[in-house]
Amino acid sequence: MGMQTGAHIVWDWNGTLFHDNDAVIGATNAAFAELGLTPITLEQYRSLYCVPVPKFYERLLGRLPTDAEWEVMDAAFHRHYTEHRVRCGLAEGVAELLAGWRSAGHSQSILSMYGHDELVPLVRGFGIETHFIRVDGRTGPSGGSKAEHMVRHIAELAGASRVDPARTVVIGDAADDAVAAAHVGARAVLYTGGSHSRASLEGVGAPVVDTLAEAVAEAERLAGAR
């Protein structure tokens, strides 16, 4: 796409571009069953979920899991998630929104806390990889905040493609997406279709929307793209 100097979107993947709520709750409850925990509903998950993820388990268990317990929980979740995700697809209208943003002369990238080696072939398999100037998944342990990953992501974009954090908008489904955006001087738009309930998102201070089309329109406004 060449050198970019205008508006940029950093997209989240899970729960945003990739509509995987069924896989997340299915994997969560399958992992819970292995650990002898009571299953939860999607509504309960969305009202309780938070980052770092061990804090989510603290809300469910009444205490923080030990390091050993966390490793078992995390491994069980990811094993079951890989099985469930094959039945999930892109969120409604994603292909058209990505193409429209790109054709308007703007740039976009993906930063996800999903493992990098799993993320890249998944994005490629949906035929949307060419819309992005960079696709980064998590490297290192899971369960933490996106903020430090965002620092590296934005630094790479600023160096290679001249992306300006001040004209960058992060679109994601979690409060942590807004935290990560603020950490690098970017803005955020939060989407209610993923891991968090509207109530848990509205306390963050970023715009909250119910569709990705609304998210892109808000990103245009925030980045001065229209």
mmCIF file of C-alpha atoms in Angstrom:
data_model
loop_
_atom_site.group_PDB
_atom_site.id
_atom_site.type_symbol
_atom_site.label_atom_id
_atom_site.label_comp_id
_atom_site.label_asym_id
_atom_site.label_seq_id
_atom_site.Cartn_x
_atom_site.Cartn_y
_atom_site.Cartn_z
ATOM 1 C CA MET A 1 0.000 0.000 0.000
ATOM 2 C CA GLY A 2 3.029 2.314 0.120
ATOM 3 C CA MET A 3 3.837 5.033 2.608
ATOM 4 C CA GLN A 4 0.909 6.240 4.694
ATOM 5 C CA THR A 5 0.527 9.643 6.323
ATOM 6 C CA GLY A 6 -3.225 9.742 6.993
ATOM 7 C CA ALA A 7 -5.825 8.041 9.137
ATOM 8 C CA HIS A 8 -5.061 4.560 10.404
ATOM 9 C CA ILE A 9 -7.148 1.881 12.149
ATOM 10 C CA VAL A 10 -5.611 -0.755 14.378
ATOM 11 C CA TRP A 11 -8.154 -3.566 14.458
ATOM 12 C CA ASP A 12 -8.536 -6.093 17.211
ATOM 13 C CA TRP A 13 -9.188 -9.647 15.996
ATOM 14 C CA ASN A 14 -11.019 -11.880 18.489
ATOM 15 C CA GLY A 15 -14.509 -10.589 19.191
ATOM 16 C CA THR A 16 -14.080 -7.732 16.711
ATOM 17 C CA LEU A 17 -13.188 -8.717 13.141
ATOM 18 C CA PHE A 18 -13.517 -12.402 14.038
ATOM 19 C CA HIS A 19 -16.934 -13.198 15.537
ATOM 20 C CA ASP A 20 -15.858 -15.962 17.892
ATOM 21 C CA ASN A 21 -18.153 -15.516 20.901
ATOM 22 C CA ASP A 22 -19.495 -19.067 20.549
ATOM 23 C CA ALA A 23 -15.960 -20.471 20.436
ATOM 24 C CA VAL A 24 -14.884 -18.436 23.460
ATOM 25 C CA ILE A 25 -17.785 -19.494 25.675
ATOM 26 C CA GLY A 26 -17.609 -23.074 24.401
ATOM 27 C CA ALA A 27 -13.891 -23.285 25.134
ATOM 28 C CA THR A 28 -14.305 -21.565 28.496
ATOM 29 C CA ASN A 29 -16.946 -24.027 29.652
ATOM 30 C CA ALA A 30 -15.065 -27.030 28.271
ATOM 31 C CA ALA A 31 -12.010 -25.894 30.214
ATOM 32 C CA PHE A 32 -14.164 -25.287 33.296
ATOM 33 C CA ALA A 33 -15.550 -28.819 33.045
ATOM 34 C CA GLU A 34 -11.997 -30.206 33.151
ATOM 35 C CA LEU A 35 -11.326 -28.169 36.286
ATOM 36 C CA GLY A 36 -14.596 -28.986 38.040
ATOM 37 C CA LEU A 37 -15.980 -25.457 37.726
ATOM 38 C CA THR A 38 -19.597 -24.537 37.037
ATOM 39 C CA PRO A 39 -20.323 -23.470 33.426
ATOM 40 C CA ILE A 40 -21.262 -19.859 32.740
ATOM 41 C CA THR A 41 -23.459 -18.173 30.163
ATOM 42 C CA LEU A 42 -22.232 -15.771 27.496
ATOM 43 C CA GLU A 43 -23.952 -12.933 29.359
ATOM 44 C CA GLN A 44 -22.072 -13.818 32.553
ATOM 45 C CA TYR A 45 -18.819 -14.037 30.637
ATOM 46 C CA ARG A 46 -19.316 -10.626 29.023
ATOM 47 C CA SER A 47 -20.170 -8.978 32.352
ATOM 48 C CA LEU A 48 -17.192 -10.493 34.212
ATOM 49 C CA TYR A 49 -14.421 -10.724 31.599
ATOM 50 C CA CYS A 50 -11.401 -8.497 32.138
ATOM 51 C CA VAL A 51 -7.679 -8.230 31.437
ATOM 52 C CA PRO A 52 -5.308 -9.464 32.762
ATOM 53 C CA VAL A 53 -7.198 -12.725 32.375
ATOM 54 C CA PRO A 54 -6.216 -14.187 35.785
ATOM 55 C CA LYS A 55 -8.326 -11.372 37.281
ATOM 56 C CA PHE A 56 -11.296 -12.775 35.340
ATOM 57 C CA TYR A 57 -10.753 -16.113 37.023
ATOM 58 C CA GLU A 58 -10.500 -14.337 40.374
ATOM 59 C CA ARG A 59 -13.986 -12.949 39.808
ATOM 60 C CA LEU A 60 -15.244 -16.486 39.162
ATOM 61 C CA LEU A 61 -13.297 -18.316 41.876
ATOM 62 C CA GLY A 62 -13.227 -15.649 44.562
ATOM 63 C CA ARG A 63 -9.419 -15.742 44.535
ATOM 64 C CA LEU A 64 -6.560 -15.430 42.094
ATOM 65 C CA PRO A 65 -5.498 -18.771 40.625
ATOM 66 C CA THR A 66 -2.017 -19.933 41.507
ATOM 67 C CA ASP A 67 0.577 -19.871 38.740
ATOM 68 C CA ALA A 68 0.172 -23.635 38.314
ATOM 69 C CA GLU A 69 -3.631 -23.355 38.147
ATOM 70 C CA TRP A 70 -3.390 -20.522 35.611
ATOM 71 C CA GLU A 71 -1.145 -22.583 33.344
ATOM 72 C CA VAL A 72 -3.646 -25.466 33.398
ATOM 73 C CA MET A 73 -6.617 -23.142 32.777
ATOM 74 C CA ASP A 74 -4.894 -21.292 29.963
ATOM 75 C CA ALA A 75 -3.725 -24.459 28.212
ATOM 76 C CA ALA A 76 -7.188 -26.041 28.494
ATOM 77 C CA PHE A 77 -8.891 -22.944 27.102
ATOM 78 C CA HIS A 78 -6.599 -22.658 24.088
ATOM 79 C CA ARG A 79 -6.868 -26.357 23.309
ATOM 80 C CA HIS A 80 -10.661 -26.214 23.268
ATOM 81 C CA TYR A 81 -10.748 -22.844 21.493
ATOM 82 C CA THR A 82 -8.802 -24.282 18.554
ATOM 83 C CA GLU A 83 -11.495 -26.961 18.198
ATOM 84 C CA HIS A 84 -14.418 -24.513 18.446
ATOM 85 C CA ARG A 85 -13.101 -21.673 16.277
ATOM 86 C CA VAL A 86 -13.504 -23.628 13.013
ATOM 87 C CA ARG A 87 -17.251 -22.952 13.185
ATOM 88 C CA CYS A 88 -16.778 -19.174 13.460
ATOM 89 C CA GLY A 89 -16.418 -16.521 10.759
ATOM 90 C CA LEU A 90 -15.860 -12.833 10.213
ATOM 91 C CA ALA A 91 -18.252 -10.364 11.792
ATOM 92 C CA GLU A 92 -21.026 -8.997 9.584
ATOM 93 C CA GLY A 93 -19.828 -6.634 6.869
ATOM 94 C CA VAL A 94 -16.123 -6.940 7.674
ATOM 95 C CA ALA A 95 -14.896 -7.570 4.121
ATOM 96 C CA GLU A 96 -16.770 -4.537 2.784
ATOM 97 C CA LEU A 97 -15.629 -2.263 5.625
ATOM 98 C CA LEU A 98 -11.983 -3.224 5.182
ATOM 99 C CA ALA A 99 -12.155 -2.707 1.434
ATOM 100 C CA GLY A 100 -13.925 0.631 1.840
ATOM 101 C CA TRP A 101 -11.397 2.009 4.315
ATOM 102 C CA ARG A 102 -8.522 0.939 2.079
ATOM 103 C CA SER A 103 -10.100 2.326 -1.095
ATOM 104 C CA ALA A 104 -10.547 5.680 0.664
ATOM 105 C CA GLY A 105 -6.765 5.872 0.876
ATOM 106 C CA HIS A 106 -6.425 5.040 4.567
ATOM 107 C CA SER A 107 -4.301 2.325 6.148
ATOM 108 C CA GLN A 108 -5.131 -0.392 8.661
ATOM 109 C CA SER A 109 -3.475 -3.143 10.644
ATOM 110 C CA ILE A 110 -4.315 -5.894 13.120
ATOM 111 C CA LEU A 111 -2.971 -6.235 16.636
ATOM 112 C CA SER A 112 -4.314 -9.223 18.535
ATOM 113 C CA MET A 113 -3.540 -11.003 21.776
ATOM 114 C CA TYR A 114 -4.165 -14.252 19.917
ATOM 115 C CA GLY A 115 -0.913 -16.100 19.247
ATOM 116 C CA HIS A 116 0.917 -14.715 16.210
ATOM 117 C CA ASP A 117 1.582 -18.095 14.614
ATOM 118 C CA GLU A 118 -2.134 -18.966 14.791
ATOM 119 C CA LEU A 119 -3.392 -15.515 13.819
ATOM 120 C CA VAL A 120 -1.548 -14.960 10.532
ATOM 121 C CA PRO A 121 -2.781 -18.084 8.696
ATOM 122 C CA LEU A 122 -6.296 -17.497 10.045
ATOM 123 C CA VAL A 123 -6.401 -13.948 8.626
ATOM 124 C CA ARG A 124 -4.912 -15.207 5.366
ATOM 125 C CA GLY A 125 -7.504 -17.971 5.160
ATOM 126 C CA PHE A 126 -10.332 -15.421 5.130
ATOM 127 C CA GLY A 127 -8.766 -13.671 2.138
ATOM 128 C CA ILE A 128 -8.427 -10.296 3.854
ATOM 129 C CA GLU A 129 -4.682 -10.149 4.528
ATOM 130 C CA THR A 130 -3.984 -7.721 1.672
ATOM 131 C CA HIS A 131 -6.080 -5.011 3.340
ATOM 132 C CA PHE A 132 -3.524 -4.658 6.156
ATOM 133 C CA ILE A 133 -0.069 -3.120 6.189
ATOM 134 C CA ARG A 134 0.805 -5.178 9.266
ATOM 135 C CA VAL A 135 -0.666 -8.153 11.156
ATOM 136 C CA ASP A 136 0.691 -8.801 14.654
ATOM 137 C CA GLY A 137 -0.406 -11.440 17.105
ATOM 138 C CA ARG A 138 0.807 -12.013 20.625
ATOM 139 C CA THR A 139 4.302 -13.276 21.217
ATOM 140 C CA GLY A 140 5.185 -14.559 24.661
ATOM 141 C CA PRO A 141 2.857 -15.635 27.497
ATOM 142 C CA SER A 142 -0.906 -15.089 27.235
ATOM 143 C CA GLY A 143 -3.178 -13.371 29.708
ATOM 144 C CA GLY A 144 -1.597 -9.912 29.923
ATOM 145 C CA SER A 145 -2.473 -6.437 28.686
ATOM 146 C CA LYS A 146 -2.236 -5.295 25.080
ATOM 147 C CA ALA A 147 -0.478 -2.028 25.984
ATOM 148 C CA GLU A 148 3.136 -3.132 25.596
ATOM 149 C CA HIS A 149 2.300 -5.024 22.410
ATOM 150 C CA MET A 150 0.697 -1.818 21.101
ATOM 151 C CA VAL A 151 3.904 0.121 21.757
ATOM 152 C CA ARG A 152 5.848 -2.268 19.515
ATOM 153 C CA HIS A 153 3.094 -2.381 16.895
ATOM 154 C CA ILE A 154 2.868 1.408 16.595
ATOM 155 C CA ALA A 155 6.643 1.760 16.565
ATOM 156 C CA GLU A 156 6.878 -0.643 13.619
ATOM 157 C CA LEU A 157 4.084 1.198 11.784
ATOM 158 C CA ALA A 158 5.608 4.605 12.434
ATOM 159 C CA GLY A 159 8.986 3.469 11.161
ATOM 160 C CA ALA A 160 7.928 1.478 8.111
ATOM 161 C CA SER A 161 4.758 3.270 7.023
ATOM 162 C CA ARG A 162 4.838 6.654 8.777
ATOM 163 C CA VAL A 163 1.641 5.976 10.669
ATOM 164 C CA ASP A 164 0.925 8.823 13.104
ATOM 165 C CA PRO A 165 -0.438 7.702 16.512
ATOM 166 C CA ALA A 166 -2.384 10.971 16.739
ATOM 167 C CA ARG A 167 -4.364 9.945 13.634
ATOM 168 C CA THR A 168 -4.692 6.308 14.700
ATOM 169 C CA VAL A 169 -7.852 4.737 16.093
ATOM 170 C CA VAL A 170 -7.951 1.348 17.794
ATOM 171 C CA ILE A 171 -11.193 -0.585 17.236
ATOM 172 C CA GLY A 172 -11.757 -3.414 19.676
ATOM 173 C CA ASP A 173 -14.249 -5.138 21.936
ATOM 174 C CA ALA A 174 -12.434 -4.831 25.267
ATOM 175 C CA ALA A 175 -11.669 -2.113 27.770
ATOM 176 C CA ASP A 176 -8.016 -3.094 27.395
ATOM 177 C CA ASP A 177 -8.103 -1.904 23.778
ATOM 178 C CA ALA A 178 -8.802 1.628 25.008
ATOM 179 C CA VAL A 179 -6.050 1.350 27.611
ATOM 180 C CA ALA A 180 -3.597 0.217 24.932
ATOM 181 C CA ALA A 181 -4.640 3.049 22.605
ATOM 182 C CA ALA A 182 -4.143 5.691 25.284
ATOM 183 C CA HIS A 183 -0.744 4.169 26.095
ATOM 184 C CA VAL A 184 0.554 5.197 22.650
ATOM 185 C CA GLY A 185 -1.378 8.444 22.187
ATOM 186 C CA ALA A 186 -4.045 6.950 19.908
ATOM 187 C CA ARG A 187 -7.849 7.024 20.221
ATOM 188 C CA ALA A 188 -10.217 4.070 20.625
ATOM 189 C CA VAL A 189 -13.705 2.995 19.624
ATOM 190 C CA LEU A 190 -15.197 0.072 21.544
ATOM 191 C CA TYR A 191 -17.577 -2.436 19.974
ATOM 192 C CA THR A 192 -20.287 -4.214 21.977
ATOM 193 C CA GLY A 193 -20.397 -7.376 19.863
ATOM 194 C CA GLY A 194 -17.525 -9.202 21.537
ATOM 195 C CA SER A 195 -16.181 -10.066 24.980
ATOM 196 C CA HIS A 196 -17.525 -7.136 27.028
ATOM 197 C CA SER A 197 -21.019 -5.954 27.851
ATOM 198 C CA ARG A 198 -21.988 -2.385 26.971
ATOM 199 C CA ALA A 199 -22.089 -1.505 30.672
ATOM 200 C CA SER A 200 -18.492 -2.619 31.212
ATOM 201 C CA LEU A 201 -17.323 -0.665 28.156
ATOM 202 C CA GLU A 202 -19.140 2.577 28.865
ATOM 203 C CA GLY A 203 -17.094 3.252 31.967
ATOM 204 C CA VAL A 204 -13.859 3.456 29.974
ATOM 205 C CA GLY A 205 -14.481 6.860 28.407
ATOM 206 C CA ALA A 206 -14.107 5.872 24.740
ATOM 207 C CA PRO A 207 -17.001 5.938 22.244
ATOM 208 C CA VAL A 208 -19.051 2.721 22.394
ATOM 209 C CA VAL A 209 -20.882 1.405 19.310
ATOM 210 C CA ASP A 210 -23.030 -1.595 18.457
ATOM 211 C CA THR A 211 -21.817 -2.274 14.894
ATOM 212 C CA LEU A 212 -18.470 -2.241 13.134
ATOM 213 C CA ALA A 213 -19.913 0.120 10.510
ATOM 214 C CA GLU A 214 -20.549 2.615 13.316
ATOM 215 C CA ALA A 215 -17.018 1.975 14.601
ATOM 216 C CA VAL A 216 -15.470 2.864 11.249
ATOM 217 C CA ALA A 217 -17.607 6.003 10.948
ATOM 218 C CA GLU A 218 -16.491 7.053 14.429
ATOM 219 C CA ALA A 219 -12.865 6.276 13.550
ATOM 220 C CA GLU A 220 -13.173 8.541 10.519
ATOM 221 C CA ARG A 221 -14.342 11.363 12.757
ATOM 222 C CA LEU A 222 -11.706 10.839 15.442
ATOM 223 C CA ALA A 223 -8.831 10.547 12.957
ATOM 224 C CA GLY A 224 -9.957 13.564 10.960
ATOM 225 C CA ALA A 225 -10.530 11.423 7.882
ATOM 226 C CA ARG A 226 -13.733 13.202 6.922
#
